[in-house]
CSV table of C-alpha atoms in Angstrom, one decimal:
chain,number,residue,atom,x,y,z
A,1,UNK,CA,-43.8,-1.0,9.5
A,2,UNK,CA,-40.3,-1.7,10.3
A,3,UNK,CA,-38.0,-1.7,7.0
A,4,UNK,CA,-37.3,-4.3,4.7
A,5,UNK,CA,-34.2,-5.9,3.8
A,6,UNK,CA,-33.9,-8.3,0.6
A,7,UNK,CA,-32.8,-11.6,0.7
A,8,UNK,CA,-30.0,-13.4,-1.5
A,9,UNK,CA,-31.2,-16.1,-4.0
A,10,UNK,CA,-32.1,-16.3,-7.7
A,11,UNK,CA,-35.5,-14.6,-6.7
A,12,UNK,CA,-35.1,-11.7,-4.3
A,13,UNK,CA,-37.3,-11.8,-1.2
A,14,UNK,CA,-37.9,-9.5,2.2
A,15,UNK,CA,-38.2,-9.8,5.3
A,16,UNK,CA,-38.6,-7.8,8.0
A,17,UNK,CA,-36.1,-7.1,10.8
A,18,UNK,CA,-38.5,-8.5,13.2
A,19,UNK,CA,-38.3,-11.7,10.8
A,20,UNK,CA,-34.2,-11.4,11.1
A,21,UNK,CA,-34.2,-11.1,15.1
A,22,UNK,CA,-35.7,-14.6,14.7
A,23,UNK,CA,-32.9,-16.2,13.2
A,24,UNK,CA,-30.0,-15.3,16.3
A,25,UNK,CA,-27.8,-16.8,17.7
A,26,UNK,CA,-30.1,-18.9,20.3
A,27,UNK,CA,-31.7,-20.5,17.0
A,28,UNK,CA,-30.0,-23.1,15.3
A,29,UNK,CA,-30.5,-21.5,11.8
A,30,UNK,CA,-28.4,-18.3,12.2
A,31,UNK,CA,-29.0,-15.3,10.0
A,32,UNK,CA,-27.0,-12.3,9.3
A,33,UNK,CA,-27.8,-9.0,7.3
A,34,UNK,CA,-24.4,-7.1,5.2
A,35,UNK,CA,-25.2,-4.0,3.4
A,36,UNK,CA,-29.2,-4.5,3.7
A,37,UNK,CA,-28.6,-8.4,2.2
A,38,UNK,CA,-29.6,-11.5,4.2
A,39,UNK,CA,-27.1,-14.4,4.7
A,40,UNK,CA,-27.6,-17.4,6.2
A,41,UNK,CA,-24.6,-18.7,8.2
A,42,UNK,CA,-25.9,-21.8,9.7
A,43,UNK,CA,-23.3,-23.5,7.8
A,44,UNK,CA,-20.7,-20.7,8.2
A,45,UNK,CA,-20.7,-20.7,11.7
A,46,UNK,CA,-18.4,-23.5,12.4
A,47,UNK,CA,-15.6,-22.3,9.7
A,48,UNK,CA,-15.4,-18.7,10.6
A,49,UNK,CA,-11.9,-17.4,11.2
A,50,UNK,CA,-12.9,-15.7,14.4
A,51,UNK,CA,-14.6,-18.7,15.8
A,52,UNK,CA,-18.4,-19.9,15.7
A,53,UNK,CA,-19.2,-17.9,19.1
A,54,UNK,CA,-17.9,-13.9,17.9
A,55,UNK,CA,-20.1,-14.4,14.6
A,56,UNK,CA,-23.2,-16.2,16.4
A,57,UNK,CA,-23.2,-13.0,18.7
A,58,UNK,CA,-24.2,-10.9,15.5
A,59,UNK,CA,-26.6,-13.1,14.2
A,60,UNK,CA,-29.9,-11.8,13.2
A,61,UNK,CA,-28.4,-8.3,13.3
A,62,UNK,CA,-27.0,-5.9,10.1
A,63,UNK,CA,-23.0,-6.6,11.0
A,64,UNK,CA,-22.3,-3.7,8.6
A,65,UNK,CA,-24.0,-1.2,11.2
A,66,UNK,CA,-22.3,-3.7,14.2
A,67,UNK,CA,-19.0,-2.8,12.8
A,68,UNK,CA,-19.5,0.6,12.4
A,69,UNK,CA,-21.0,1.5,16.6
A,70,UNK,CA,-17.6,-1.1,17.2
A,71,UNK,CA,-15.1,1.7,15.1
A,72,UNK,CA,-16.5,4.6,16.9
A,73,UNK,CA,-16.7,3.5,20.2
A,74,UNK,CA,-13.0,2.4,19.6
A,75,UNK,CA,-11.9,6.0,18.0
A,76,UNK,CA,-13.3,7.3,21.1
A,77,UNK,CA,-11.3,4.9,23.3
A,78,UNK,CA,-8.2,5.8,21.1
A,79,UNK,CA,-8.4,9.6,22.0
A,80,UNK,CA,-9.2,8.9,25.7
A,81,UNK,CA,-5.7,6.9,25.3
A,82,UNK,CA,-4.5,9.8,24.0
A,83,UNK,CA,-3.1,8.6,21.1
A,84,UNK,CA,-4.2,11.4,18.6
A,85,UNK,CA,-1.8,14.0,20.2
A,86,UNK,CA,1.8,14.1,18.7
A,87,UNK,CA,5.2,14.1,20.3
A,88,UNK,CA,6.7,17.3,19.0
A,89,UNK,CA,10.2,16.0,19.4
A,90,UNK,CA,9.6,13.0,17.4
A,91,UNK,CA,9.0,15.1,14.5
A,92,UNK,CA,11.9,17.7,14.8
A,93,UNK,CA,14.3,15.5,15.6
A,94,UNK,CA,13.1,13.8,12.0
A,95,UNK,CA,12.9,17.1,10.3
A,96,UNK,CA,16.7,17.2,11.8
A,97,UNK,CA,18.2,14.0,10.1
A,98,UNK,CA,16.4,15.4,6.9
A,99,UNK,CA,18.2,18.7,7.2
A,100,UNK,CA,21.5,16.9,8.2
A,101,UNK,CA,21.6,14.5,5.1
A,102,UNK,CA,21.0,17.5,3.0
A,103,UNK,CA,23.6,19.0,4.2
A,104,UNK,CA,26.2,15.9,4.1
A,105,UNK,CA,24.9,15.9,0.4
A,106,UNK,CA,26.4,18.9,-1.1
A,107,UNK,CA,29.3,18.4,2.1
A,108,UNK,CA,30.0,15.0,0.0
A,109,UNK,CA,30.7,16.9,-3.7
A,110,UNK,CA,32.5,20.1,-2.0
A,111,UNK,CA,34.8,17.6,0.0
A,112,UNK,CA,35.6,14.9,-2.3
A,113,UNK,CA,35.1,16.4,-5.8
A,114,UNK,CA,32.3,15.1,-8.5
A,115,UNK,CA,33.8,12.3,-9.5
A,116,UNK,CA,31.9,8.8,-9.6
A,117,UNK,CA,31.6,7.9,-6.4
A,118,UNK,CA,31.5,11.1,-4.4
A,119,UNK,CA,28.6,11.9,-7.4
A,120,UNK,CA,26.9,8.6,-6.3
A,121,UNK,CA,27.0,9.0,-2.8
A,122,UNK,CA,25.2,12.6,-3.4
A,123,UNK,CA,22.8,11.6,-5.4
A,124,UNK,CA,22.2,8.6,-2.9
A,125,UNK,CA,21.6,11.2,0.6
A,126,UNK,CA,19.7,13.4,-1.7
A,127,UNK,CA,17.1,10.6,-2.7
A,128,UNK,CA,16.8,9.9,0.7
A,129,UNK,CA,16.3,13.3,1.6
A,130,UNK,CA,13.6,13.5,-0.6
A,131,UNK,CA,11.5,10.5,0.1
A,132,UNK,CA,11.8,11.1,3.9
A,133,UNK,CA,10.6,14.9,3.2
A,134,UNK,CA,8.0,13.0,1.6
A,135,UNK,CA,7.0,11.3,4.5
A,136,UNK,CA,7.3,14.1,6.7
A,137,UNK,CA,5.0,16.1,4.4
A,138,UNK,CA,2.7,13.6,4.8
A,139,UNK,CA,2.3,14.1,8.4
A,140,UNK,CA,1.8,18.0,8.3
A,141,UNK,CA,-0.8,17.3,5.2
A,142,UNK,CA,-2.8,14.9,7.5
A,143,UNK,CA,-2.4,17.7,10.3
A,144,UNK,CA,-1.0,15.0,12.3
A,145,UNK,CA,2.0,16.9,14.4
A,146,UNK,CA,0.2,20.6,15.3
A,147,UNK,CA,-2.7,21.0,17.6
A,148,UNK,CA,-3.9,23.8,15.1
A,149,UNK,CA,-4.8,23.4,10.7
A,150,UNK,CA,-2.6,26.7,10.4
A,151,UNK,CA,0.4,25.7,12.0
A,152,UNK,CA,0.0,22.1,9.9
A,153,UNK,CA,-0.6,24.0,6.7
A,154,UNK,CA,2.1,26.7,7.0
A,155,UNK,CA,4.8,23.7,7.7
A,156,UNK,CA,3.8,21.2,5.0
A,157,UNK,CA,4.1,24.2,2.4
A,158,UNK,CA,7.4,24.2,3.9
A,159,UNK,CA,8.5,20.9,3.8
A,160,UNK,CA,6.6,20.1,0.3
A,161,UNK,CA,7.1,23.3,-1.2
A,162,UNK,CA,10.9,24.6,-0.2
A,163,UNK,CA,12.4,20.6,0.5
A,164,UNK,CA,10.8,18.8,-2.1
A,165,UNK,CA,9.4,21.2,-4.8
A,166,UNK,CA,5.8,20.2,-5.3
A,167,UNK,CA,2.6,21.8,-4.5
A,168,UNK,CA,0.4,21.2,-0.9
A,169,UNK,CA,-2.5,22.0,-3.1
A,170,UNK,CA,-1.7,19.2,-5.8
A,171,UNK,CA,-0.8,16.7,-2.7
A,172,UNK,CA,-4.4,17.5,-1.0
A,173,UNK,CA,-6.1,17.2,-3.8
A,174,UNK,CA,-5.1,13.3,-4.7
A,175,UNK,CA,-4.6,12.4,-1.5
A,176,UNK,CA,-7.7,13.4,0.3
A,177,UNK,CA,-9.5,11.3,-2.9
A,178,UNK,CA,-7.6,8.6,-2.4
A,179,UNK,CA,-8.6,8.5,1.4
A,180,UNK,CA,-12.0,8.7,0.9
A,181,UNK,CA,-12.1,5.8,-1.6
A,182,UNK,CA,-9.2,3.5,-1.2
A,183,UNK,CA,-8.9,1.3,-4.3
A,184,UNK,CA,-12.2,2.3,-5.8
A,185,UNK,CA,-11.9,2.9,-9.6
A,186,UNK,CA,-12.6,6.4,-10.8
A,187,UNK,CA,-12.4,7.7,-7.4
A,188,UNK,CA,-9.5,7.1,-6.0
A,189,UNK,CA,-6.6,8.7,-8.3
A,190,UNK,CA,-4.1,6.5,-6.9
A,191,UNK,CA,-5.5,3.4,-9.2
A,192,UNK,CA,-6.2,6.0,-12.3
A,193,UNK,CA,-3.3,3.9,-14.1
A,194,UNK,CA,-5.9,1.1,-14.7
A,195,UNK,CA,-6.9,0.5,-17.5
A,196,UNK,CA,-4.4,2.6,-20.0
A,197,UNK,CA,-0.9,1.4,-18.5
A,198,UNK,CA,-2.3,-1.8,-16.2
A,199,UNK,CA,-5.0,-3.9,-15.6
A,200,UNK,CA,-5.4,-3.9,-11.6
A,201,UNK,CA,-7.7,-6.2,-9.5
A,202,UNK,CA,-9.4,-9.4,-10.6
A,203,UNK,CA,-12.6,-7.6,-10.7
A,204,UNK,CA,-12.0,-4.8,-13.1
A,205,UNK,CA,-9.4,-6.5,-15.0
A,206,UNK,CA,-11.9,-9.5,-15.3
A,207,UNK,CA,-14.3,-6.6,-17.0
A,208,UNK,CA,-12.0,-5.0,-19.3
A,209,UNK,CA,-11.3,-8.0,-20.8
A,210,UNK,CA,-15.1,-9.1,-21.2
A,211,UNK,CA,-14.9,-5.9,-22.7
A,212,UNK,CA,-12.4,-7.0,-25.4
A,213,UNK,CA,-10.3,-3.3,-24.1
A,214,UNK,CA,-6.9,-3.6,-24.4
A,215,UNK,CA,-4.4,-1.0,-24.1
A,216,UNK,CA,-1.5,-2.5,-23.2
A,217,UNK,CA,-0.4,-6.4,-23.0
A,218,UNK,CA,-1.6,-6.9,-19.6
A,219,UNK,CA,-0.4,-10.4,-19.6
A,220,UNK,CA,2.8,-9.0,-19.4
A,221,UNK,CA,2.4,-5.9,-17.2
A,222,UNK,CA,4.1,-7.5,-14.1
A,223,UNK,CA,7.2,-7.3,-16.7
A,224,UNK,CA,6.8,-4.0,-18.1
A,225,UNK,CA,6.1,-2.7,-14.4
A,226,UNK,CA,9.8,-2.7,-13.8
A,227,UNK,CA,10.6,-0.3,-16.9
A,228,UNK,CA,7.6,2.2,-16.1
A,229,UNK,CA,6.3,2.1,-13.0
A,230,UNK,CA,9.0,2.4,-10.4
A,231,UNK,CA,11.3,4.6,-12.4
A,232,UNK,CA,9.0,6.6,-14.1
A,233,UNK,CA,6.0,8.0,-12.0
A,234,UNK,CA,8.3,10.6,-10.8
A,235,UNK,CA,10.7,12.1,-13.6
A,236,UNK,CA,8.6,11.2,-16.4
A,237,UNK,CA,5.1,12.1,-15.0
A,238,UNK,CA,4.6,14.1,-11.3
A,239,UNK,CA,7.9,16.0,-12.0
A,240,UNK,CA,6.4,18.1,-15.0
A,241,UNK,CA,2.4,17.7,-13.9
A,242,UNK,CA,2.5,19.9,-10.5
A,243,UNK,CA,4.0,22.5,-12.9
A,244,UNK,CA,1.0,22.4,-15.2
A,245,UNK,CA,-1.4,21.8,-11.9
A,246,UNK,CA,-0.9,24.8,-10.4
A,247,UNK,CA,-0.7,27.0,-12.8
A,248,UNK,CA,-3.6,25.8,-14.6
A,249,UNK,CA,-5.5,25.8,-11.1
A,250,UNK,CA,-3.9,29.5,-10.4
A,251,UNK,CA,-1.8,28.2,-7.1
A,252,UNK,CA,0.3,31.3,-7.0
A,253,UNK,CA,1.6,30.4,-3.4
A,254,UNK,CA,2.7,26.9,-3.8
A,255,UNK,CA,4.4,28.1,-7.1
A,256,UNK,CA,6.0,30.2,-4.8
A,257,UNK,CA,7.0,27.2,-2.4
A,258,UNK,CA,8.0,25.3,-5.6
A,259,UNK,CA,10.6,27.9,-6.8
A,260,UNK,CA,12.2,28.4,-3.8
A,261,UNK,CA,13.5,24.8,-3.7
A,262,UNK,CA,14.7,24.9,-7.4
A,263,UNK,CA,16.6,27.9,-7.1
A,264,UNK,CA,18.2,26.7,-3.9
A,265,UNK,CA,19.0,23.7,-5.5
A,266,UNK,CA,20.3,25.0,-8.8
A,267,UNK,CA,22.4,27.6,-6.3
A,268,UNK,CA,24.1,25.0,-4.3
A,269,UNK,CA,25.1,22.4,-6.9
A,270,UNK,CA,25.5,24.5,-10.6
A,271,UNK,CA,29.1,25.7,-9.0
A,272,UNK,CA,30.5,22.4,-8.1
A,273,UNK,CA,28.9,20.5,-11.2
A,274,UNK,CA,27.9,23.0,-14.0
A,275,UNK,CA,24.6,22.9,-16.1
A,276,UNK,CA,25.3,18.9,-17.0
A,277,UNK,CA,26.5,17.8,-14.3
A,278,UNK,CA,23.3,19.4,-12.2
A,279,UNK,CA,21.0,18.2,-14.4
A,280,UNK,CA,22.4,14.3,-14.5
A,281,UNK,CA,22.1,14.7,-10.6
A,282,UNK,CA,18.8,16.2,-10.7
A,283,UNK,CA,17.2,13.3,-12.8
A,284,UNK,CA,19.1,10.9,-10.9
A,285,UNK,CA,17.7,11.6,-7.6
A,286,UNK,CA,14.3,11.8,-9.0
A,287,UNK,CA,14.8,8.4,-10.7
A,288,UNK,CA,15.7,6.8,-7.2
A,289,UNK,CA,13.1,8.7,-5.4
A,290,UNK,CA,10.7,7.5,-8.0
A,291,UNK,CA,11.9,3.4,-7.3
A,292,UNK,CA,11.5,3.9,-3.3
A,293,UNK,CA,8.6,5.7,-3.4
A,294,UNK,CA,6.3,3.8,-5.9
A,295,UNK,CA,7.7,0.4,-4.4
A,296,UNK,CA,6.3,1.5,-0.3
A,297,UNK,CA,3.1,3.2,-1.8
A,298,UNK,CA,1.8,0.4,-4.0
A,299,UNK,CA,2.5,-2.7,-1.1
A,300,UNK,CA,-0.1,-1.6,0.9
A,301,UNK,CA,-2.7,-1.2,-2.0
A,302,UNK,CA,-2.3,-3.1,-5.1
A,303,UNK,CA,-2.5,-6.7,-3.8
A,304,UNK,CA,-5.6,-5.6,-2.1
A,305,UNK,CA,-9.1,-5.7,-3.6
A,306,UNK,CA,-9.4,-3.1,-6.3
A,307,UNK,CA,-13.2,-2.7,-7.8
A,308,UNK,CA,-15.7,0.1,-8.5
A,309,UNK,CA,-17.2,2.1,-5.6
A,310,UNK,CA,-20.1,-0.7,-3.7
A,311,UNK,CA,-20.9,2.1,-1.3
A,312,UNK,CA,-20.1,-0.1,1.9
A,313,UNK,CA,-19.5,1.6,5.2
A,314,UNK,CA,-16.5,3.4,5.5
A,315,UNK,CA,-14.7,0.4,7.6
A,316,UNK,CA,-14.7,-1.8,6.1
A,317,UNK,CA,-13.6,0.3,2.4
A,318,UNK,CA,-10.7,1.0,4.3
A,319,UNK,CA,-9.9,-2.5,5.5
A,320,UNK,CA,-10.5,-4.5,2.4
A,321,UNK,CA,-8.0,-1.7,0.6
A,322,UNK,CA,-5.3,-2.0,2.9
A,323,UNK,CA,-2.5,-4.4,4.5
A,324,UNK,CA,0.2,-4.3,6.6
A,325,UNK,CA,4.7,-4.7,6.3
A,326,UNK,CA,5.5,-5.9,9.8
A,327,UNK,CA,7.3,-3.6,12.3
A,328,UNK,CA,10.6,-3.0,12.6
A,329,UNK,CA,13.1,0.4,12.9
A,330,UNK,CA,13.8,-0.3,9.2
A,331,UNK,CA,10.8,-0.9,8.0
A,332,UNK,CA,9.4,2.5,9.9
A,333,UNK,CA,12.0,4.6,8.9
A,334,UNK,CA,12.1,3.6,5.4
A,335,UNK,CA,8.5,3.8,4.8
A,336,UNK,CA,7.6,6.7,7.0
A,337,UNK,CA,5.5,4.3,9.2
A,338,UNK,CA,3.2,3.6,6.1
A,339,UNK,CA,4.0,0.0,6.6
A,340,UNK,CA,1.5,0.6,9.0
A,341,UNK,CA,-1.4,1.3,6.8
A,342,UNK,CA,-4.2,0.0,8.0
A,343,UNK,CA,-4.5,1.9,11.3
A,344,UNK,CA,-3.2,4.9,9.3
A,345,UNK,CA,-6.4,4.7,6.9
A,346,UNK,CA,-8.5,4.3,9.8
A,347,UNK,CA,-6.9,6.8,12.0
A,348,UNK,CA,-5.7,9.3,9.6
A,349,UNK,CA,-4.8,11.8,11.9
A,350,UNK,CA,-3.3,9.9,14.0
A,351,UNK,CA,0.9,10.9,14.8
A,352,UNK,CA,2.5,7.9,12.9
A,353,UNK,CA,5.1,7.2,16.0
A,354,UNK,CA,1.3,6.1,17.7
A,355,UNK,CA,0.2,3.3,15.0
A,356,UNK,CA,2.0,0.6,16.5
A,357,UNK,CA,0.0,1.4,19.7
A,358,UNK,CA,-3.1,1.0,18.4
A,359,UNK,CA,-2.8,-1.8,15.8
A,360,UNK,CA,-3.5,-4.7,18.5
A,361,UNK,CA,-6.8,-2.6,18.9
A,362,UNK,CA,-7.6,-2.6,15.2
A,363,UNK,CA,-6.3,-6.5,15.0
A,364,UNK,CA,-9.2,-7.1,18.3
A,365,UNK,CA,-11.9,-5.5,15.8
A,366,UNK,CA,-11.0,-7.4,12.9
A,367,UNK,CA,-11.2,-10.8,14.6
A,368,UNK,CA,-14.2,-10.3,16.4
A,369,UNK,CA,-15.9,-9.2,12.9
A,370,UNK,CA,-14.1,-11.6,10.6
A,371,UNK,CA,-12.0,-9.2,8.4
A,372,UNK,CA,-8.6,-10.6,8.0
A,373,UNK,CA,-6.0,-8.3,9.3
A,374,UNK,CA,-2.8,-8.8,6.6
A,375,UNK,CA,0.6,-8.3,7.5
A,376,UNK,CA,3.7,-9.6,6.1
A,377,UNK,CA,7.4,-8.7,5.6
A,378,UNK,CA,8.6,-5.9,3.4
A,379,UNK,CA,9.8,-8.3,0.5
A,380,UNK,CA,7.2,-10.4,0.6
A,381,UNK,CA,4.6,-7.1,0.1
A,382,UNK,CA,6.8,-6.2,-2.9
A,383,UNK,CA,6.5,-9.6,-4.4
A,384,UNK,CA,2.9,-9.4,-4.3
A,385,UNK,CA,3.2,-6.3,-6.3
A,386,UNK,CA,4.1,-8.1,-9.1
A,387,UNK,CA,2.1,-11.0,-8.3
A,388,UNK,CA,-0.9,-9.6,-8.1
A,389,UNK,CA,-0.1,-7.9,-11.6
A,390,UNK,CA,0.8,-11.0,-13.4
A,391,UNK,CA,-2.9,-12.6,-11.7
A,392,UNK,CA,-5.1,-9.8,-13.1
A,393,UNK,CA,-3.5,-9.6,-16.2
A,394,UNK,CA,-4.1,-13.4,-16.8
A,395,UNK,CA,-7.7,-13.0,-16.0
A,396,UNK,CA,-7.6,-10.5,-18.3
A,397,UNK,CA,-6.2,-12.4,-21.1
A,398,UNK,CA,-8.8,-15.4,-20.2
A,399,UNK,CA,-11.8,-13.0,-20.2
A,400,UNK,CA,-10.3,-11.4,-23.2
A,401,UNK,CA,-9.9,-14.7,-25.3
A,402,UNK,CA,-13.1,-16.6,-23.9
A,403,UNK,CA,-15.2,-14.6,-22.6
C-alpha cells in the first residue's frame, strides 16, 4: 500500500499518493505535498512569484523531494563546470596583500613615530589584516583552495593560528554547526545570543515572550546592539574564550599556533610602543575587527528566518537562512565574498572567486521552485540588522504584555 501523507485542516486526513497524482497539473484543482503535508493551490496558482505554469508542473508531486533531485543534479552540473576547483593564484596573491599590510603596519610606527595619527593608521592596516586573515581562514577551513584535507588543514592552522591567534579546532567546531543548521535555535551557535542578550526572529521571540522570559529589554535591543554587539563579540568574548576552549578541550597544537602569533606580535610592537602603548593597540584592533566582522557576518543571517530545527530538507534550510549583498570589488573584498552567501551555504566548498558564477544557477532553481532569492546592497543588509531587531523585539513586548 503506497504511503500516506496527511492533509492540512482542523481535522487531519490521508490520502494516498495515488490520491495526490490526481490532483496535477492537467486537473483544475491542483495539489501539492511539502514535508509529507497536502496543499491545495488551485487558488495559488495564479499568484505565484514564479508564474502559474513552473508551480502547476509540480502539482500532485512532494516539491520538497522535487527540490532536492533539482540541487543535486545542479551540484553535479556545477563540478562538470568545474567550478569546485580553485585558482591557486587567486589565493596567494590574497595571502600577499595580507602579508603586505602587515608589514606597512609596523613600517607605519617605525617610520613616522607613535604618535596619533601614525598610531591610528597602524591600528587601521592591522584590523584589516585581521579580518581579511579571517576570510582567508575561512577558505582553507572549508578546504576550498587545496585539492587535499592535509594541505587545507596545515595552512588554516597557519593562517588562524600564526596571523590571527585563534584555534582551527574552536573555528571547526562552531562553524561546521552553524552550517549544518543555519539559524536553527540550539543548533546553530551562531544565534546562541538569543534569548539572554537578544530576542531574534519573530518566531522565537514571539515565544519567549508568551513565555513571560525576559532577560534583557528586547524592545530596545536594536539600541543596545550598537554598545555590545559590534564592539564587543571580539575583545570582550572570543578574545578570552579560545584560550579557555582549548585548553579545556586539551588542543595542544593550536595553542601552539595561538602563541606564535602573540609572541610575534608582542616582539614587533613592545619596542616601538612599550607595555601601554602595545596593549591600547592590541585592544584597538580587536575592537575594529570586532565592528567589521560582526556587521558582514550577521547581514546575511539575522534578517532571515530564525526558528527551532523543522527538520526540512537541507535546501531549502539553507535558503530560508540566507540572503545576498550585491556584487561588487568592494563588496567582495570587504566581506571575503560572503556577500555571496547563499551559493556559499549551498556550495560550501566551493573557491569563493567561483560564487558569482554559479549564483544565476541558484537564482534559475529558486524561481522555478518559488523560494525568493534576496539580495540587496551592503547598507541596506545592515539596516536590516537593526530592523529586524527592533521587529522581534516588539513582538516580544506584544506577546509579553498580551499574550
Amino acid at each position: 500500500m503506497a504511503p500516506e501523507t496527511p492533509a492540512q485542516g482542523p481535522t487531519p486526513r490521508y490520502f494516498t499518493w495515488d490520491e495526490v497524482a490526481q490532483r496535477s497539473g492537467s486537473e483544475k484543482e491542483r495539489w501539492l505535498v511539502i514535508d509529507r503535508k497536502v496543499y491545495n493551490i488551485s487558488e495559488f496558482v495564479r499568484r505565484h512569484p514564479g508564474g502559474s505554469r513552473v508551480i502547476s508542473h509540480y502539482a500532485g508531486q512532494d516539491a520538497t523531494k522535487e527540490l532536492t533531485y533539482e540541487f543535486r543534479e545542479l551540484r553535479a552540473t556545477v563540478e562538470r563546470m568545474g567550478l569546485m576547483k580553485a585558482n591557486p593564484a587567486f589565493f596567494l596573491l590574497h595571502l600577499l596583500h595580507i602579508l603586505l599590510l602587515d608589514v606597512a603596519a609596523w613600517l607605519t610606527l617605525w617610520l613616522f613615530g607613535t604618535s596619533f595619527v601614525p598610531f591610528l593608521l597602524c591600528s587601521v592596516l592591522l584590523s584589516t589584516v585581521q579580518v581579511q586573515a579571517g576570510w582567508l581562514q575561512h577558505d582553507f577551513g572549508h578546504l576550498s583552495v587545496f585539492g587535499t584535507s592535509k594541505w587545507n588543514h596545515l595552512v588554516h592552522h597557519f593562517v588562524i593560528g600564526h596571523l590571527k591567534g585563534a584555534p582551527a579546532s574552536w573555528w571547526n567546531h562552531m562553524h561546521f554547526q552553524h552550517h549544518a543548521k543555519p539559524n536553527c535555535f540550539r543548533k546553530d551557535p551562531d544565534i546562541n545570543m538569543h534569548p539572554f542578550l537578544f530576542a531574534l526572529g519573530k518566531v522565537l521571540s514571539v515565544e519567549l515572550g508568551k513565555q513571560k522570559k525576559k532577560y534583557m529589554p528586547y524592545n530596545h535591543q536594536h539600541k543596545y546592539f550598537f554598545l555590545i554587539g559590534p564592539p564587543g563579540l571580539l575583545p570582550l568574548y572570543f578574545q578570552w574564550y579560545i584560550f579557555y576552549f582549548v585548553i579545556k578541550r586539551k588542543k595542544w597544537v593550536d595553542l601552539a599556533w595561538m602563541s606564535t602569533f602573540y609572541v610575534r606580535i608582542f616582539l614587533t610592537y613592545l619596542p616601538l610602543l612599550g607595555l601601554k602603548g602595545f596593549l591600547g593597540l592590541f585592544f584597538m584592533v580587536r575592537f575594529l575587527e570586532s565592528n567589521w566582522f560582526v556587521w558582514v557576518t550577521q547581514m546575511n543571517h539575522i534578517p532571515m528566518h530564525i526558528d527551532h530545527d523543522r527538520n526540512m530538507d537541507w535546501v531549502s534550510t539553507q535558503l530560508q537562512a540566507t540572503c545576498n549583498v550585491h556584487k561588487s570589488a568592494f563588496n567582495d573584498w570587504f566581506s571575503g565574498h560572503l556577500n555571496f552567501q547563499i551559493e556559499h551555504h549551498l556550495f560550501p566548498t566551493m573557491p569563493r572567486h567561483n560564487y558569482h558564477k554559479v549564483a544565476p544557477l541558484v537564482q534559475s532553481l529558486c524561481a522555478k521552485h518559488g523560494i525568493k532569492y534576496q539580495s540587496k546592497p551592503l547598507f541596506s543588509a545592515f539596516a536590516d540588522i537593526v530592523h529586524s531587531l527592533k521587529e522581534s523585539g516588539q513582538l516580544w513586548l506584544d506577546a509579553y504584555l498580551h499574550q
